PDB file of C-alpha atoms and ligand atoms in Angstrom:
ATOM      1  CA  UNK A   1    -117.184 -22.183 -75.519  1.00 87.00           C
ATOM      2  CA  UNK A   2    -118.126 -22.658 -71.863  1.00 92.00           C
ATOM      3  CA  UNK A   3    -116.017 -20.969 -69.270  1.00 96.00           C
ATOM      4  CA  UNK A   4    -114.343 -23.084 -66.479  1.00 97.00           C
ATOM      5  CA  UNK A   5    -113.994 -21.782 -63.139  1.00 96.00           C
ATOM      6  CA  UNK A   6    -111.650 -23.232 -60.874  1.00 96.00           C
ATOM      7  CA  UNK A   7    -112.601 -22.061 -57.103  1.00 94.00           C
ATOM      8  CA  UNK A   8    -109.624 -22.171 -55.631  1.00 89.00           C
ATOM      9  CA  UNK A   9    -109.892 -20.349 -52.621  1.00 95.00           C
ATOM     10  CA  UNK A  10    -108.122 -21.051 -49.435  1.00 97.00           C
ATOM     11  CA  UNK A  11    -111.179 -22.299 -47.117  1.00 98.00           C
ATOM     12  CA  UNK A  12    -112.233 -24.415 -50.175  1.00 98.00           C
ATOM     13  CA  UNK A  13    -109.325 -25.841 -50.790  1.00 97.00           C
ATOM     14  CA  UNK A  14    -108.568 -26.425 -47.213  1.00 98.00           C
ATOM     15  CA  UNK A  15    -111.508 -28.412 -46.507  1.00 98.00           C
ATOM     16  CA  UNK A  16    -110.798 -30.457 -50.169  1.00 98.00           C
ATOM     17  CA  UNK A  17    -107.987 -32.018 -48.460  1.00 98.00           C
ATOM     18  CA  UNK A  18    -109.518 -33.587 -45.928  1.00 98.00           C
ATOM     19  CA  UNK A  19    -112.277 -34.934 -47.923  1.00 98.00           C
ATOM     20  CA  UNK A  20    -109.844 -36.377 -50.149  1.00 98.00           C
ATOM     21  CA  UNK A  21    -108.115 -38.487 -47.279  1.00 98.00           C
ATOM     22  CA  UNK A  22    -108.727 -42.271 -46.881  1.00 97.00           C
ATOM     23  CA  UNK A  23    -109.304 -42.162 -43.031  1.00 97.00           C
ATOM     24  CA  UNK A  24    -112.194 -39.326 -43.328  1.00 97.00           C
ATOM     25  CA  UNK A  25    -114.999 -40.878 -42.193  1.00 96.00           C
ATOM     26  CA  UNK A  26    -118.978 -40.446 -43.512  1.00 96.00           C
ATOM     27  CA  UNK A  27    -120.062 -38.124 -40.939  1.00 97.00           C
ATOM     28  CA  UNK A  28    -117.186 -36.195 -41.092  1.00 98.00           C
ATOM     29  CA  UNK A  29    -117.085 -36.149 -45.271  1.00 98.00           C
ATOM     30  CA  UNK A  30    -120.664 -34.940 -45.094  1.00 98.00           C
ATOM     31  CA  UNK A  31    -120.238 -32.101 -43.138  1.00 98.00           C
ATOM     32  CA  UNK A  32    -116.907 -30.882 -45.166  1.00 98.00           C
ATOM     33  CA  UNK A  33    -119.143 -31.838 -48.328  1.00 98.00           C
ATOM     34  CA  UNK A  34    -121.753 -29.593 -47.595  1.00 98.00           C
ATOM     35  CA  UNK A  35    -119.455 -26.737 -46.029  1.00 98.00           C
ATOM     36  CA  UNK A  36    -117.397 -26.474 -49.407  1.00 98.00           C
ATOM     37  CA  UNK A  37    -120.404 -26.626 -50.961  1.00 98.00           C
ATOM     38  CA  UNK A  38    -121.622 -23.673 -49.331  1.00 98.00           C
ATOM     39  CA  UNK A  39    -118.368 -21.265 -50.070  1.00 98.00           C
ATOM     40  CA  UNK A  40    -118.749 -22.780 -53.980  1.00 98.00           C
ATOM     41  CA  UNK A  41    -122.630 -21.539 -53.594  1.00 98.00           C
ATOM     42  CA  UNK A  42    -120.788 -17.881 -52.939  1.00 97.00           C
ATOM     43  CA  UNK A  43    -119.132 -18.199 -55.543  1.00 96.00           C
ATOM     44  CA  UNK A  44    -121.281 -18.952 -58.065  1.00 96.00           C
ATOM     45  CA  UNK A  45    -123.779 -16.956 -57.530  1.00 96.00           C
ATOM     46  CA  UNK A  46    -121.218 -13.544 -57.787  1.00 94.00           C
ATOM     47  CA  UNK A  47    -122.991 -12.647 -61.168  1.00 93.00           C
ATOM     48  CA  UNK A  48    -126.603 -12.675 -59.827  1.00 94.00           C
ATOM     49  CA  UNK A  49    -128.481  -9.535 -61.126  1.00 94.00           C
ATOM     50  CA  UNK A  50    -129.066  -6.895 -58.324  1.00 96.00           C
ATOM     51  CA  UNK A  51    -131.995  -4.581 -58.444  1.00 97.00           C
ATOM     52  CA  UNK A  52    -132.497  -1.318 -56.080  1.00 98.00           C
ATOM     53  CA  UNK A  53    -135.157  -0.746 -53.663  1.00 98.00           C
ATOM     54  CA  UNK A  54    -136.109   1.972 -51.377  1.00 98.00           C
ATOM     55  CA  UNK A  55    -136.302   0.900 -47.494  1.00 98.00           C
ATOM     56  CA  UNK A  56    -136.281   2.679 -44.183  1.00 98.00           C
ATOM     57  CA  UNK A  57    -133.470   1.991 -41.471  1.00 98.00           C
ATOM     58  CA  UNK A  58    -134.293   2.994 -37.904  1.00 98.00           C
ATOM     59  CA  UNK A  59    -132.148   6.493 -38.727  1.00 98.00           C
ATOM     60  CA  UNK A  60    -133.644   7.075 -42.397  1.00 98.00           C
ATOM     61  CA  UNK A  61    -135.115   6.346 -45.787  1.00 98.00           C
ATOM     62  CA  UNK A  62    -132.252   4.849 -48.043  1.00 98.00           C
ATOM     63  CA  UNK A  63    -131.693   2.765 -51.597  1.00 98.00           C
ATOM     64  CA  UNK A  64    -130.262  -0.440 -50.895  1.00 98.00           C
ATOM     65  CA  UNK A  65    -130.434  -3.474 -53.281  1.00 97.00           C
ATOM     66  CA  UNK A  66    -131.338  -7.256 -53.323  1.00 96.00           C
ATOM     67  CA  UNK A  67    -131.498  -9.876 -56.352  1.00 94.00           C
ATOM     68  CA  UNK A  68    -133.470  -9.153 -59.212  1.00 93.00           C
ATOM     69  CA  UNK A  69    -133.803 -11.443 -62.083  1.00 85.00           C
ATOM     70  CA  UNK A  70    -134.901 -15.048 -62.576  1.00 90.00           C
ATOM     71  CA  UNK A  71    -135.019 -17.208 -59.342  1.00 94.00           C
ATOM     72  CA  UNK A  72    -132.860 -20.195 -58.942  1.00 96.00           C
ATOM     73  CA  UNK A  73    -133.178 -23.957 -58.967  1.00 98.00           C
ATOM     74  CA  UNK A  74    -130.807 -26.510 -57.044  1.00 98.00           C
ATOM     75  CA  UNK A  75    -130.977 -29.899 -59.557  1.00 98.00           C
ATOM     76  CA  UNK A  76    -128.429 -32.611 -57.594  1.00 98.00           C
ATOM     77  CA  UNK A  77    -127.513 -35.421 -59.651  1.00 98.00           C
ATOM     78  CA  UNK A  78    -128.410 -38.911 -57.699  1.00 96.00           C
ATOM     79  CA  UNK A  79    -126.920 -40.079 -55.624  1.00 93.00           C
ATOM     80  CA  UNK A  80    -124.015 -37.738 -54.855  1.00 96.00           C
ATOM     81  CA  UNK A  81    -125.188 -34.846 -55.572  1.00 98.00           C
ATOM     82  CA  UNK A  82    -127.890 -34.767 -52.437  1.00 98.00           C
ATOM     83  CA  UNK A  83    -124.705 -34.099 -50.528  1.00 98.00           C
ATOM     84  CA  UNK A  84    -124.243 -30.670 -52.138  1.00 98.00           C
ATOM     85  CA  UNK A  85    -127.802 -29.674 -51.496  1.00 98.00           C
ATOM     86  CA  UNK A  86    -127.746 -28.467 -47.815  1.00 98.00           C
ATOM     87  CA  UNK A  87    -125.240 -26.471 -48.706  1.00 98.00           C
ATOM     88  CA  UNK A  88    -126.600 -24.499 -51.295  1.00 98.00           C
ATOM     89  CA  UNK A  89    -129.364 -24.098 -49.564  1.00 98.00           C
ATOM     90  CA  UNK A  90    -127.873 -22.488 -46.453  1.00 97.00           C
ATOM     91  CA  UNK A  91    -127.392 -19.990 -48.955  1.00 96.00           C
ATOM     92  CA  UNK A  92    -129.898 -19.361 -51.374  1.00 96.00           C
ATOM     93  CA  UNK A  93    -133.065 -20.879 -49.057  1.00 95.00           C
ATOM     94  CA  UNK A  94    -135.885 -19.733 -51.580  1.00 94.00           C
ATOM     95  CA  UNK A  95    -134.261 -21.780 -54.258  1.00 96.00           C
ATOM     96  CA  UNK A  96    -136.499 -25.169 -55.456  1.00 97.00           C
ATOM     97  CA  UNK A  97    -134.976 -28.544 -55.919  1.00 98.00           C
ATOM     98  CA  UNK A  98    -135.310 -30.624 -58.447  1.00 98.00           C
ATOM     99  CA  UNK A  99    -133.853 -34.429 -58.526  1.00 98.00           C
ATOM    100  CA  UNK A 100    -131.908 -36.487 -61.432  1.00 97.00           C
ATOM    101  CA  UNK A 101    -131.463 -40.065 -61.663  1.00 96.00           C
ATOM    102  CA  UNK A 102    -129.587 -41.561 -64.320  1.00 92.00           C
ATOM    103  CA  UNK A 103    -128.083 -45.297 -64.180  1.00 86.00           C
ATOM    104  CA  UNK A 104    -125.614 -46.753 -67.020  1.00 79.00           C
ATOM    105  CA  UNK A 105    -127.294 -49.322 -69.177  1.00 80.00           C
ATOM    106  CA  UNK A 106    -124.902 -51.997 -69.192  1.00 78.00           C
ATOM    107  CA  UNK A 107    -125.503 -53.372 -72.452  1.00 81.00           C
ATOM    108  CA  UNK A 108    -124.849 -49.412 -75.089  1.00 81.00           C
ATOM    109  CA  UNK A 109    -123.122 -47.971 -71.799  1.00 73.00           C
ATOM    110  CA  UNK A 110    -125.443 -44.758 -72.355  1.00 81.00           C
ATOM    111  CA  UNK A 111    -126.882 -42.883 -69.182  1.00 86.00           C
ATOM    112  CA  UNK A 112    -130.349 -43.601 -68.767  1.00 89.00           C
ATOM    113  CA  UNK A 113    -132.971 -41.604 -66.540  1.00 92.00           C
ATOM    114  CA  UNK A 114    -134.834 -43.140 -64.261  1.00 94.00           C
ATOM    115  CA  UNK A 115    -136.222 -40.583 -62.348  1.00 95.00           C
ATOM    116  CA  UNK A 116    -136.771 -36.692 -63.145  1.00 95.00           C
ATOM    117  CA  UNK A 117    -138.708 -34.065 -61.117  1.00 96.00           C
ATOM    118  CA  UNK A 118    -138.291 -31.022 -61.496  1.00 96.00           C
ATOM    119  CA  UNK A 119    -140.184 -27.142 -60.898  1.00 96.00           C
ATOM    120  CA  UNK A 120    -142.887 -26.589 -63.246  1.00 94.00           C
ATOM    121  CA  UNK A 121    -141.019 -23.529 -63.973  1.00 95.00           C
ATOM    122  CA  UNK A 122    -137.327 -24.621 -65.115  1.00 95.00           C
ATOM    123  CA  UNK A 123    -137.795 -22.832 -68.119  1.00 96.00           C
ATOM    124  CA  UNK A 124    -137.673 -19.319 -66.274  1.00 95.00           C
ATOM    125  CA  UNK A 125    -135.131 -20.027 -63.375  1.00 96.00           C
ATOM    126  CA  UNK A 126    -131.407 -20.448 -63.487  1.00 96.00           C
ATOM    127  CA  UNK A 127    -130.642 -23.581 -62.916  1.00 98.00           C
ATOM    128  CA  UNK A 128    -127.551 -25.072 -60.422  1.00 98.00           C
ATOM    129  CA  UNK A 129    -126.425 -29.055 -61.488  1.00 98.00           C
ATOM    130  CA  UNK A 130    -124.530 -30.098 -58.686  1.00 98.00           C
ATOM    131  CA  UNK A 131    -122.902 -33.895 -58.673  1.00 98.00           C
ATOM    132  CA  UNK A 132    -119.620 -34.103 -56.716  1.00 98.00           C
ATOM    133  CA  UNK A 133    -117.167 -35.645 -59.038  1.00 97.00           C
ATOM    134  CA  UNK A 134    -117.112 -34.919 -62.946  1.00 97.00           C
ATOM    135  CA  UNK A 135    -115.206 -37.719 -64.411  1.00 95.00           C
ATOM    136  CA  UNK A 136    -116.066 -38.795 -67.744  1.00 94.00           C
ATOM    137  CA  UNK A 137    -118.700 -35.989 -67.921  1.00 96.00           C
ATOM    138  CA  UNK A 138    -121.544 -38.744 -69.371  1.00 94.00           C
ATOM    139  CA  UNK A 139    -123.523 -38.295 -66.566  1.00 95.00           C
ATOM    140  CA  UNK A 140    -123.198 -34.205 -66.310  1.00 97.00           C
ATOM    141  CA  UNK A 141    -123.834 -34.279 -70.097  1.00 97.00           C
ATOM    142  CA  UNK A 142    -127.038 -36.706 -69.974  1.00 96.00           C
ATOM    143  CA  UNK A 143    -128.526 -34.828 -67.095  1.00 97.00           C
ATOM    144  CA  UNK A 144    -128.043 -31.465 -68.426  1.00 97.00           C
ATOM    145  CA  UNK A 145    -129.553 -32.589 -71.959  1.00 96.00           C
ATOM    146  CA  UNK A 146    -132.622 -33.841 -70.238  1.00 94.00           C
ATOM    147  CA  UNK A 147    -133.345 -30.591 -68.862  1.00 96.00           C
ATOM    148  CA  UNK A 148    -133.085 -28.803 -71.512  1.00 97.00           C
ATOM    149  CA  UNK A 149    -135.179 -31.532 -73.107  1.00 95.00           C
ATOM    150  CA  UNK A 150    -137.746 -29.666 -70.524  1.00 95.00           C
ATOM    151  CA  UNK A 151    -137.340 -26.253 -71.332  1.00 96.00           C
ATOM    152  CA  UNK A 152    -134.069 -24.983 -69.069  1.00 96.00           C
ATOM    153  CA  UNK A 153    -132.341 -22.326 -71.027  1.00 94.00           C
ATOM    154  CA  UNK A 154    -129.787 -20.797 -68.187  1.00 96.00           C
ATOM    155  CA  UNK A 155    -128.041 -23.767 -66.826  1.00 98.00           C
ATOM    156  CA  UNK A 156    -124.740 -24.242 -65.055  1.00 98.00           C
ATOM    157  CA  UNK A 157    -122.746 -26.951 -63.322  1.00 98.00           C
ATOM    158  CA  UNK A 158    -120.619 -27.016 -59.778  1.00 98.00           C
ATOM    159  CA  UNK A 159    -118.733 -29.773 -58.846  1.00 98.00           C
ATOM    160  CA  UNK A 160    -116.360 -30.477 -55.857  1.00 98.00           C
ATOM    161  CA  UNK A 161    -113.514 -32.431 -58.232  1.00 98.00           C
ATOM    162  CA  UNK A 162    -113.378 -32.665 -61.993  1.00 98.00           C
ATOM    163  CA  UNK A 163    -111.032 -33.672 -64.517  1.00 98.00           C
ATOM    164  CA  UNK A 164    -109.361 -32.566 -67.673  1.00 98.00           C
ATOM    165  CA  UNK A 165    -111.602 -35.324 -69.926  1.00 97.00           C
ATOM    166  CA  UNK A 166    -115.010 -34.421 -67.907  1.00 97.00           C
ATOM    167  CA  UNK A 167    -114.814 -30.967 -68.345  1.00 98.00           C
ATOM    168  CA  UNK A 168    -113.855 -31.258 -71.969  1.00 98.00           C
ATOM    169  CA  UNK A 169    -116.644 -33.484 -72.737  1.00 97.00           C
ATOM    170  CA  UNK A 170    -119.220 -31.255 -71.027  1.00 98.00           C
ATOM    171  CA  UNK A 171    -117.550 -27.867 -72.954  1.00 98.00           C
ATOM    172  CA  UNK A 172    -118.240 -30.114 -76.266  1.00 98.00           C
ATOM    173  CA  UNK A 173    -121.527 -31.337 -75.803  1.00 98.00           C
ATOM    174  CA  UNK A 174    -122.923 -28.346 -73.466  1.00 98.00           C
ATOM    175  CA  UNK A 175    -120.463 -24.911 -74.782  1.00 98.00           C
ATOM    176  CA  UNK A 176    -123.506 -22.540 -73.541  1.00 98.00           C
ATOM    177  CA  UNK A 177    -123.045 -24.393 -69.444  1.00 98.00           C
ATOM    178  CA  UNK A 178    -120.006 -22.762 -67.363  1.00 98.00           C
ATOM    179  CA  UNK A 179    -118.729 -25.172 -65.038  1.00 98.00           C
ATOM    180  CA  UNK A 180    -117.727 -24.134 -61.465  1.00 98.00           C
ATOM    181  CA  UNK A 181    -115.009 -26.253 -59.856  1.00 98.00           C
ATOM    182  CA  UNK A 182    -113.077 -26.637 -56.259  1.00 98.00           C
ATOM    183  CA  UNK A 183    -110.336 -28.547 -58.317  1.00 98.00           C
ATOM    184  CA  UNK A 184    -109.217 -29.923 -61.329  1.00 98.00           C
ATOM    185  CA  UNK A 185    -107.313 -33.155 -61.048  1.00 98.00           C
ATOM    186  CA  UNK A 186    -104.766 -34.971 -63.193  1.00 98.00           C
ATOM    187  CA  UNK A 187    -106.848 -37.484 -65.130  1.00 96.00           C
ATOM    188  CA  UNK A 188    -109.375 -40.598 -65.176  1.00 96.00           C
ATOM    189  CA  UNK A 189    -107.852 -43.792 -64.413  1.00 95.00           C
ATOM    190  CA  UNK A 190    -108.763 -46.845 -66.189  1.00 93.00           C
ATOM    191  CA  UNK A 191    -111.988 -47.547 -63.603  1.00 92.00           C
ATOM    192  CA  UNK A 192    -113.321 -43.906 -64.208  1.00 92.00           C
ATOM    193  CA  UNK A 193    -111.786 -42.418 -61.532  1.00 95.00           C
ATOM    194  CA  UNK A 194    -110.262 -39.090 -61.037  1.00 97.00           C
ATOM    195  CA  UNK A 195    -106.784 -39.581 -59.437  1.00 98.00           C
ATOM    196  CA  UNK A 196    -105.929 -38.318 -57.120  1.00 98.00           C
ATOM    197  CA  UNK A 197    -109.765 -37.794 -56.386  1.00 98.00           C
ATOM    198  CA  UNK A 198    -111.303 -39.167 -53.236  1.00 98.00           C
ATOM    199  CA  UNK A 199    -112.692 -42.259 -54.517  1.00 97.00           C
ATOM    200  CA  UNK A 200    -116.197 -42.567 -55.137  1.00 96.00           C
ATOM    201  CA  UNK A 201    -118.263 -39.836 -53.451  1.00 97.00           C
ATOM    202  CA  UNK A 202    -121.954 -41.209 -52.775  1.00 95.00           C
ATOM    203  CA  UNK A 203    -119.982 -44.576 -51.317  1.00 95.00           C
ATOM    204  CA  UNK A 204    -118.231 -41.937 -48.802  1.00 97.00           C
ATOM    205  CA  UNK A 205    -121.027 -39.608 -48.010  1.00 97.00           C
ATOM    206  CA  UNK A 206    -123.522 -42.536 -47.310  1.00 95.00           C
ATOM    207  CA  UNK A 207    -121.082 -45.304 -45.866  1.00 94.00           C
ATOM    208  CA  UNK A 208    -122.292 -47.716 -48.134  1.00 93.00           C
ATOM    209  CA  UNK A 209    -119.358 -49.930 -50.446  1.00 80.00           C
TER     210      UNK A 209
HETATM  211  N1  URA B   1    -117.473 -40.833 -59.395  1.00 58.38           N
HETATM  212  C1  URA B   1    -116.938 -40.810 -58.168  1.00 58.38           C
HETATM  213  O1  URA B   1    -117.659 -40.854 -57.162  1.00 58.38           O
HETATM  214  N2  URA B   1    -115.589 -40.757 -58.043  1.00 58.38           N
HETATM  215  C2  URA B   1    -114.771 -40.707 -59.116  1.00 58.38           C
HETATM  216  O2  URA B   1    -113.555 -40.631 -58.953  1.00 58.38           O
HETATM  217  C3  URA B   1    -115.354 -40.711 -60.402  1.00 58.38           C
HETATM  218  C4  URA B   1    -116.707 -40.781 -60.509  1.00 58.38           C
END
């Protein structure tokens, strides 16, 4: 089973609330979007693999150490998920990009991707999923199966607001993805939205309704 990891630190959950509030308007919601998405970027990456290396300071020759291991790969979901980008990236600035589209048919309801690029080397990188809100999990679960359908073995999900029936539904379909998390909210409402949530996050971040 996956683990969950609720990131409930003060900054994080500090900015949350005003993201969450009615009168918050696009700019503003960006800028808090990418700024928590930063401090979840710290985070998550608190398990990368450290190797040592020998440098010189000004005074001396020491052993000091910097990130060893496989190199990392941003993958926002479209559309909300370009809001978490910036953020990680003011963080890890050498990690690649790669893009996810997925729309719902509307006849079998099942995600369906219409767009997919991704670095020629997902199979070797550790890969970041980032999509705001997980609500029913269908599209974390669709857009993680179709990269793995490409190779990606070391895969793991961040998302600003989830839900007890998201996060259940990614443990079942994905148990080997951890899922990082600013908050966990009560439940899905009958439209597929988290309540209390913030309503729907791509409408906020891009002013469009
Ligand atoms: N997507 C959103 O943007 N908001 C929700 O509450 C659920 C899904």
């Amino acid at each position: 089973m996956s683990k969950v990891f609720e990131m409930d630190h003060p900054l994080i959950q500090h900015k949350l609330s005003f993201i969450r509030d009615k009168e918050t308007g696009a700019k503003e919601f960006r800028e808090l979007v990418k700024e928590i998405s930063m401090l979840l970027a710290y985070e998550v990456t608190r398990d990368l693999p450290l190797e040592e290396i020998e440098i010189e300071t000004p005074i001396c020759k020491t052993k000091t150490k910097v990130l060893a291991g496989r190199k990392v790969a941003i993958i926002p979901i479209l559309r909300a998920g370009l809001g978490m980008v910036d953020g990680f990236l003011n963080l890890l600035p050498a990690a690649k990009v790669g893009h996810i589209g997925l729309y719902r048919d509307p006849e079998t309801l099942e995600p369906v991707e219409y767009y997919c690029k991704l670095p020629s080397d997902v199979p070797e990188r550790d890969l970041i999923v980032v999509d705001p809100m997980l609500a029913t999990g269908g599209s974390a679960n669709a857009a993680i199966k179709f990269i793995k359908d490409r190779g990606a073995t070391s895969i793991r999900l961040v998302c600003l607001i989830g839900c007890p029936e998201g996060i259940a539904a990614v443990q079942k379909t994905h148990p080997d993805v951890d899922i990082y998390i600013a908050s966990i909210d009560e439940k899905l409402n009958d439209h597929a939205y988290i309540v209390p949530g913030l309503g729907d996050a791509g409408d906020r971040l891009f002013g469009t309704k």
